[in-house]
CSV table of C-alpha atoms in Angstrom, one decimal:
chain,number,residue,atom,x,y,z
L,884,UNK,CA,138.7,134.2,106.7
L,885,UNK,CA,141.5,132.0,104.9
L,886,UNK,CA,141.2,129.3,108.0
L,887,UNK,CA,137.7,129.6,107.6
L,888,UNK,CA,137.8,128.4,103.9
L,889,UNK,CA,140.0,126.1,104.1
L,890,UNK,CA,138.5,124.4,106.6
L,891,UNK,CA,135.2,124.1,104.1
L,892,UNK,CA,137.2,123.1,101.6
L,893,UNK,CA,138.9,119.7,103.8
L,894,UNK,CA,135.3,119.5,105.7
L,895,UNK,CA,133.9,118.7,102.3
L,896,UNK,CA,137.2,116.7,100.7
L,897,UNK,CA,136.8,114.5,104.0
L,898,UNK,CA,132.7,114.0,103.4
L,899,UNK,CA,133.3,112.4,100.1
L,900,UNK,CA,135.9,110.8,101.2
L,901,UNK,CA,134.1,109.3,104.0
L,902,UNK,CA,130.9,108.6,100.9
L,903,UNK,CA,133.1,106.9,99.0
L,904,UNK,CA,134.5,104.6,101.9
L,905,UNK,CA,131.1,103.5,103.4
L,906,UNK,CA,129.7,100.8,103.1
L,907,UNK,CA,127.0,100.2,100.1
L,908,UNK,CA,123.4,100.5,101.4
L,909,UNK,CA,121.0,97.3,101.4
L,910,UNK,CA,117.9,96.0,103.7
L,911,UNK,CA,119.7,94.6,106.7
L,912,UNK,CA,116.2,93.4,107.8
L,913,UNK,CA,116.1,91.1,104.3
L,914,UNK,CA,119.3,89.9,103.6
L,915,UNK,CA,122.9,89.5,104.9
L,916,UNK,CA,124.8,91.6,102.8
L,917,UNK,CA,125.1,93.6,100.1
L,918,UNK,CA,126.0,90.7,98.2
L,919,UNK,CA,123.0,88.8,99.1
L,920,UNK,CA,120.5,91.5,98.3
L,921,UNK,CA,122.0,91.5,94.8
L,922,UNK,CA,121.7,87.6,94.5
L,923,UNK,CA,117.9,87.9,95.1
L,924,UNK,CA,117.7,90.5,92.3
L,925,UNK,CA,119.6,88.1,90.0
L,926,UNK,CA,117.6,85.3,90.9
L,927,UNK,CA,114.1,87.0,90.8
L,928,UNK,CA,113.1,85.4,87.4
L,929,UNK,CA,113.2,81.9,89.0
L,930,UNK,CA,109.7,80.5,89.4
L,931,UNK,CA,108.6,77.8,92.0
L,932,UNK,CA,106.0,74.7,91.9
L,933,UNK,CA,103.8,74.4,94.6
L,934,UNK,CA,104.0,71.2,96.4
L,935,UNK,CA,101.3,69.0,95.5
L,936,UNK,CA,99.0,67.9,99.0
L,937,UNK,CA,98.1,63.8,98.4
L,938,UNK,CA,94.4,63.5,99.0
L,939,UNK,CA,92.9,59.9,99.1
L,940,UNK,CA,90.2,57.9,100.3
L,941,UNK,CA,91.0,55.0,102.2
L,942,UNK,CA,90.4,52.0,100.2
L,943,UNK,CA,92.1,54.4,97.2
L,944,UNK,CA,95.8,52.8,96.3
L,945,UNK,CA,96.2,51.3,99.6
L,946,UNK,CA,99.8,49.9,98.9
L,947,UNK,CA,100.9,53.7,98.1
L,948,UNK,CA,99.3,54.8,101.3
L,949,UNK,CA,100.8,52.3,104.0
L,950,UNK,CA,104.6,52.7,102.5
L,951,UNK,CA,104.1,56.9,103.1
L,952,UNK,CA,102.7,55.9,106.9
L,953,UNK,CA,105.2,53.2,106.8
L,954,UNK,CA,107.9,55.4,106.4
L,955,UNK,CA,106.3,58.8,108.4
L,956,UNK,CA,106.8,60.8,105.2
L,957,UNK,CA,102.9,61.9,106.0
L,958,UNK,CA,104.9,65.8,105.9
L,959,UNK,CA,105.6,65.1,102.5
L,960,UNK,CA,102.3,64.6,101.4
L,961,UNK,CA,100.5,67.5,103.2
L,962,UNK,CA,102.6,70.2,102.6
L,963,UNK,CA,101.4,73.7,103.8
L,964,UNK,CA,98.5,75.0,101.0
L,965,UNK,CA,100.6,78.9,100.5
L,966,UNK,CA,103.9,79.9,100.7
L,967,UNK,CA,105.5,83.5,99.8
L,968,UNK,CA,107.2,83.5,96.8
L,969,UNK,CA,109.6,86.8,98.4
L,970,UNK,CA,110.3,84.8,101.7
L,971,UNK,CA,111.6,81.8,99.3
L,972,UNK,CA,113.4,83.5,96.9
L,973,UNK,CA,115.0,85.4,100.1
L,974,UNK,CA,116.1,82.0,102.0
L,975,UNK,CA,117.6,80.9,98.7
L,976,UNK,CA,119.3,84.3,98.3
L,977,UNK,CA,120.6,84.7,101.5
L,978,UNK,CA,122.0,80.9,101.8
L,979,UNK,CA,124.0,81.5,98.8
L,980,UNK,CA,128.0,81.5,99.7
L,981,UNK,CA,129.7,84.9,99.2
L,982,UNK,CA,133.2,83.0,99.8
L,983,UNK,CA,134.3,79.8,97.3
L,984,UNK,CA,134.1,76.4,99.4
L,985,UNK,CA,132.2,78.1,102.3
L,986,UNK,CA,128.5,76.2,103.3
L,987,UNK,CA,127.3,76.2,106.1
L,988,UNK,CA,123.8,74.7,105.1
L,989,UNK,CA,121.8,77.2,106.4
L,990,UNK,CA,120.0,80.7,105.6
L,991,UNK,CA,118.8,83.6,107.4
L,992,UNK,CA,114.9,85.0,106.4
L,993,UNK,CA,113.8,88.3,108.4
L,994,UNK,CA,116.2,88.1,111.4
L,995,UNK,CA,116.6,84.0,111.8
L,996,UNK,CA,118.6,81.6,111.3
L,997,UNK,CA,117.2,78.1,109.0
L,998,UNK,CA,119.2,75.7,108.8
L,999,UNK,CA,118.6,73.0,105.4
L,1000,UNK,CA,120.8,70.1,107.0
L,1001,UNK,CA,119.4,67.0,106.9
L,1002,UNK,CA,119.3,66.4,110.6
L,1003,UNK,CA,117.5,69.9,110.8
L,1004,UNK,CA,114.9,69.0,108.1
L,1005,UNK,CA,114.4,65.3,109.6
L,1006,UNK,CA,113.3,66.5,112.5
L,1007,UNK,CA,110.9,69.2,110.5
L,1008,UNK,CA,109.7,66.7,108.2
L,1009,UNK,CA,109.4,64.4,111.4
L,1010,UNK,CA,111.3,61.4,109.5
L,1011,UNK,CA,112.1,58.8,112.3
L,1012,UNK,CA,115.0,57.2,110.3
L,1013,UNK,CA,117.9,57.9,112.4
L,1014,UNK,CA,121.4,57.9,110.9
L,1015,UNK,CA,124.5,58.2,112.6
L,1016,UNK,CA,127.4,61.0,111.5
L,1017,UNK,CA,128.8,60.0,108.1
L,1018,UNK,CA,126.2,57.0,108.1
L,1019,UNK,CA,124.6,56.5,104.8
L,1020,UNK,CA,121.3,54.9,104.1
L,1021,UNK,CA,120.7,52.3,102.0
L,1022,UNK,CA,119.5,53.9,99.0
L,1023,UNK,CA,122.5,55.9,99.0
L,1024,UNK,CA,125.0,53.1,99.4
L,1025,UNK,CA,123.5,50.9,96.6
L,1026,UNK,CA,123.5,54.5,94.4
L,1027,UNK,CA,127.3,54.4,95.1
L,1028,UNK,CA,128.1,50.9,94.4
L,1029,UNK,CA,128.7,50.1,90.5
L,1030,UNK,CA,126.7,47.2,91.0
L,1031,UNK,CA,124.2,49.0,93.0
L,1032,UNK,CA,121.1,49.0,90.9
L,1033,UNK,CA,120.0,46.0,88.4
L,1034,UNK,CA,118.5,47.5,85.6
L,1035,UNK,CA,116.8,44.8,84.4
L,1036,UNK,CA,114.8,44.5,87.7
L,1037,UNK,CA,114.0,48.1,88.1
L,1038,UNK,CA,111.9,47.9,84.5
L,1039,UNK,CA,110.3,44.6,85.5
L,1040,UNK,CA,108.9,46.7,88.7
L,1041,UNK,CA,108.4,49.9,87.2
L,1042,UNK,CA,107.1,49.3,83.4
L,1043,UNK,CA,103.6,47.6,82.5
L,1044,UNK,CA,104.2,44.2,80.5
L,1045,UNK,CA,106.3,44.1,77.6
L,1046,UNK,CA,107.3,48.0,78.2
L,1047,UNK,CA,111.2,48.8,78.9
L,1048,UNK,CA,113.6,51.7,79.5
L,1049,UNK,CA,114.7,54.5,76.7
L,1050,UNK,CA,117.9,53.8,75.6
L,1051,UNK,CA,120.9,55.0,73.6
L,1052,UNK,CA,122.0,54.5,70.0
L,1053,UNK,CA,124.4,52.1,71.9
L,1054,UNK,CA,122.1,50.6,74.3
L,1055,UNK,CA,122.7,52.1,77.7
L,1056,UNK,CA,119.1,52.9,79.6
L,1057,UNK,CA,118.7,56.3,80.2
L,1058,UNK,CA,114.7,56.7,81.4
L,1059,UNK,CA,111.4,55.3,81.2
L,1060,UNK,CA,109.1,57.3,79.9
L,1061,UNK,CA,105.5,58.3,81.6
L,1062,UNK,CA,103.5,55.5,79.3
L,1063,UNK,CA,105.4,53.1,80.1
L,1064,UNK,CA,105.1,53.1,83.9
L,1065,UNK,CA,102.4,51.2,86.1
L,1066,UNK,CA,100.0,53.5,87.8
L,1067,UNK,CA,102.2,53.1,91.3
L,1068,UNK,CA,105.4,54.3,89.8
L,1069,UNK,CA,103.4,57.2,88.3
L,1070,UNK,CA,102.0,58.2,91.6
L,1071,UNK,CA,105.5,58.0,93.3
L,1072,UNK,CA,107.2,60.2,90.3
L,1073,UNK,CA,104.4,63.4,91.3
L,1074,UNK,CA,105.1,62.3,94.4
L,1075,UNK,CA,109.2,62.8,94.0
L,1076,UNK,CA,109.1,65.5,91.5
L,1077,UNK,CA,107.1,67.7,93.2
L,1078,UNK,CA,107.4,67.4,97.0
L,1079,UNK,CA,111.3,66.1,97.3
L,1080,UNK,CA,113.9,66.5,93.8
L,1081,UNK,CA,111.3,69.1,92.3
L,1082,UNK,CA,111.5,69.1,88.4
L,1083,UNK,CA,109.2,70.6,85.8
L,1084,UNK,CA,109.9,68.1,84.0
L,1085,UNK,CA,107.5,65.0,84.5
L,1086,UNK,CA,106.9,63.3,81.1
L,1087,UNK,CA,109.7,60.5,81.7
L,1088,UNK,CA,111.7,59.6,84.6
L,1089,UNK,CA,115.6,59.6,84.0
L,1090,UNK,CA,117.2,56.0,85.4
L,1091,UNK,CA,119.1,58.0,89.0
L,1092,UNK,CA,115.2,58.9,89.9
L,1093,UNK,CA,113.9,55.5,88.6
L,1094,UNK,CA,116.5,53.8,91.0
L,1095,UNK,CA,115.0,56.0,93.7
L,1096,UNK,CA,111.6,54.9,93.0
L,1097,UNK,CA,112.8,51.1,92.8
L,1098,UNK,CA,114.4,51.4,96.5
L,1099,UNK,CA,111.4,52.6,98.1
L,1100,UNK,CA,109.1,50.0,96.4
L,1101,UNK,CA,111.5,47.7,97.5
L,1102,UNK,CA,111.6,48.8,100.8
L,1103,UNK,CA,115.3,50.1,100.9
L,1104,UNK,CA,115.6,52.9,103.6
L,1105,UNK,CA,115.9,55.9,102.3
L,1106,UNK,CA,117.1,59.0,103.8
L,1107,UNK,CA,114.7,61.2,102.4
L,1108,UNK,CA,115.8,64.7,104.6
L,1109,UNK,CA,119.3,64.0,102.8
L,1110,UNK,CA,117.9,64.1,99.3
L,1111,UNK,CA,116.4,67.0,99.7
L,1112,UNK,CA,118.9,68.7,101.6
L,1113,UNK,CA,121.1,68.4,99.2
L,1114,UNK,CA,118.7,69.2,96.4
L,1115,UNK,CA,118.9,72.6,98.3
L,1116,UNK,CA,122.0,73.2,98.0
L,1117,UNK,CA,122.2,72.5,94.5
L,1118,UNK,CA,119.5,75.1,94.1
L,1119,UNK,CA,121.5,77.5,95.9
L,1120,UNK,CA,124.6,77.7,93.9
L,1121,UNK,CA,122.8,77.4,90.5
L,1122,UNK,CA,123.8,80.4,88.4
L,1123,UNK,CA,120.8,83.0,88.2
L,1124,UNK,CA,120.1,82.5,84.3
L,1125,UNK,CA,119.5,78.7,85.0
L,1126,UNK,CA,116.1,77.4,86.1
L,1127,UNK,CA,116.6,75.8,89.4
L,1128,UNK,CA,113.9,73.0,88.0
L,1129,UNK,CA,115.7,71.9,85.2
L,1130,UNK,CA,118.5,69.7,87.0
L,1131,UNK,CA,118.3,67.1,85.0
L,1132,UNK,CA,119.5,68.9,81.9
């Protein structure tokens, strides 16, 4: 009888050892991990735009038109009409790094792998500007350059007469706000702010966004997969209590 008890006794010593050991439970058919499953509950209060479909007649803005089938960003302007917010908040969940200086650009939603590298979204946006490794489009190079950008030609192209960037107490241009942009660099700011670097945010335009505007009027190429691929991944690491549409502040 005293084998017998004692054998309860280390039959039940060894079941909560073997509780406390396991693994934590989550939905392996959601998310990666445990860890992952917890990032989507922290992130659940974030909210998402829809994207904003471009519907025009044909003698409607014609210069706007011909640089978006000039470019093949047609994608960008007829973006799919639904999307499920649970699928989205999962792909930004489960892309999230669970070690410090690992990306990998990619997420995993409901058993497959999604890659958000630029070459992965050119070809799903079906952009036909082809860069080689390390290559940087033009956009990006003048963005880099301290004399990139002059600012004094961006707000001859952008403002209506007589109208000029916001500026500092001490001068420096910061943005130009919504009234004082022509109609063109108005339709290309819903354009950017809602289908490429979203933002809730659309009254002004800050001067980083403005210089984006200015190179595609200008007909810089612009890598436009790369922009938003690494819009992504800002979105990704954002800490939970920080709206992912409020970059700009």
């Amino acid at each position: 009888m005293a084998s017998k008890k004692l054998s309860a006794k280390r039959s039940r010593r060894d079941a909560a050892a073997e509780g406390t050991n396991a693994a934590p439970e989550f939905d392996s058919h959601r998310f990666r991990s445990v860890e992952h499953q917890q990032r989507f509950k922290a992130i659940k209060g974030w909210s998402f735009h829809r994207e904003r479909r471009v519907q025009l007649k044909d003698n409607e803005y014609t210069n706007f038109q011909e640089e978006i089938a000039r470019r093949h960003w047609m994608s960008l302007v007829t973006p799919m009409a639904k999307f499920d917010l649970d699928i989205v908040l999962e792909f930004y969940a489960n892309a999230w790094p669970t070690e410090e200086g690992v990306w990998d650009m990619r997420s995993w939603v409901r058993g497959q792998w999604i890659p958000f590298d630029a070459d992965a979204l050119s070809q799903f946006l079906g952009d036909l500007l082809v860069m080689e490794e390390s290559q940087k489009c033009e956009f990006s190079q003048r963005r880099n350059r301290a004399d990139g950008f002059d600012e004094e030609a961006i707000a001859q192209l952008l403002c209506t007469p007589g109208q000029d960037f916001s500026r500092t107490a001490t001068g420096r241009r910061v943005r130009i706000m919504r009234t004082s942009m022509t109609t063109l660099t108005r339709m290309w700011m819903i354009l950017l702010l809602s289908n490429v670097l979203p933002s809730d945010h659309n009254s002004d335009l800050p001067l980083p966004k403005c210089q984006l505007v200015y190179a595609i009027l200008t007909r810089m190429n612009v890598h436009v997969a790369q922009l938003i691929a690494d819009a992504i991944y800002l979105f990704v690491g954002m800490p939970p209590t920080r709206h992912p549409l409020d970059l700009d502040n």
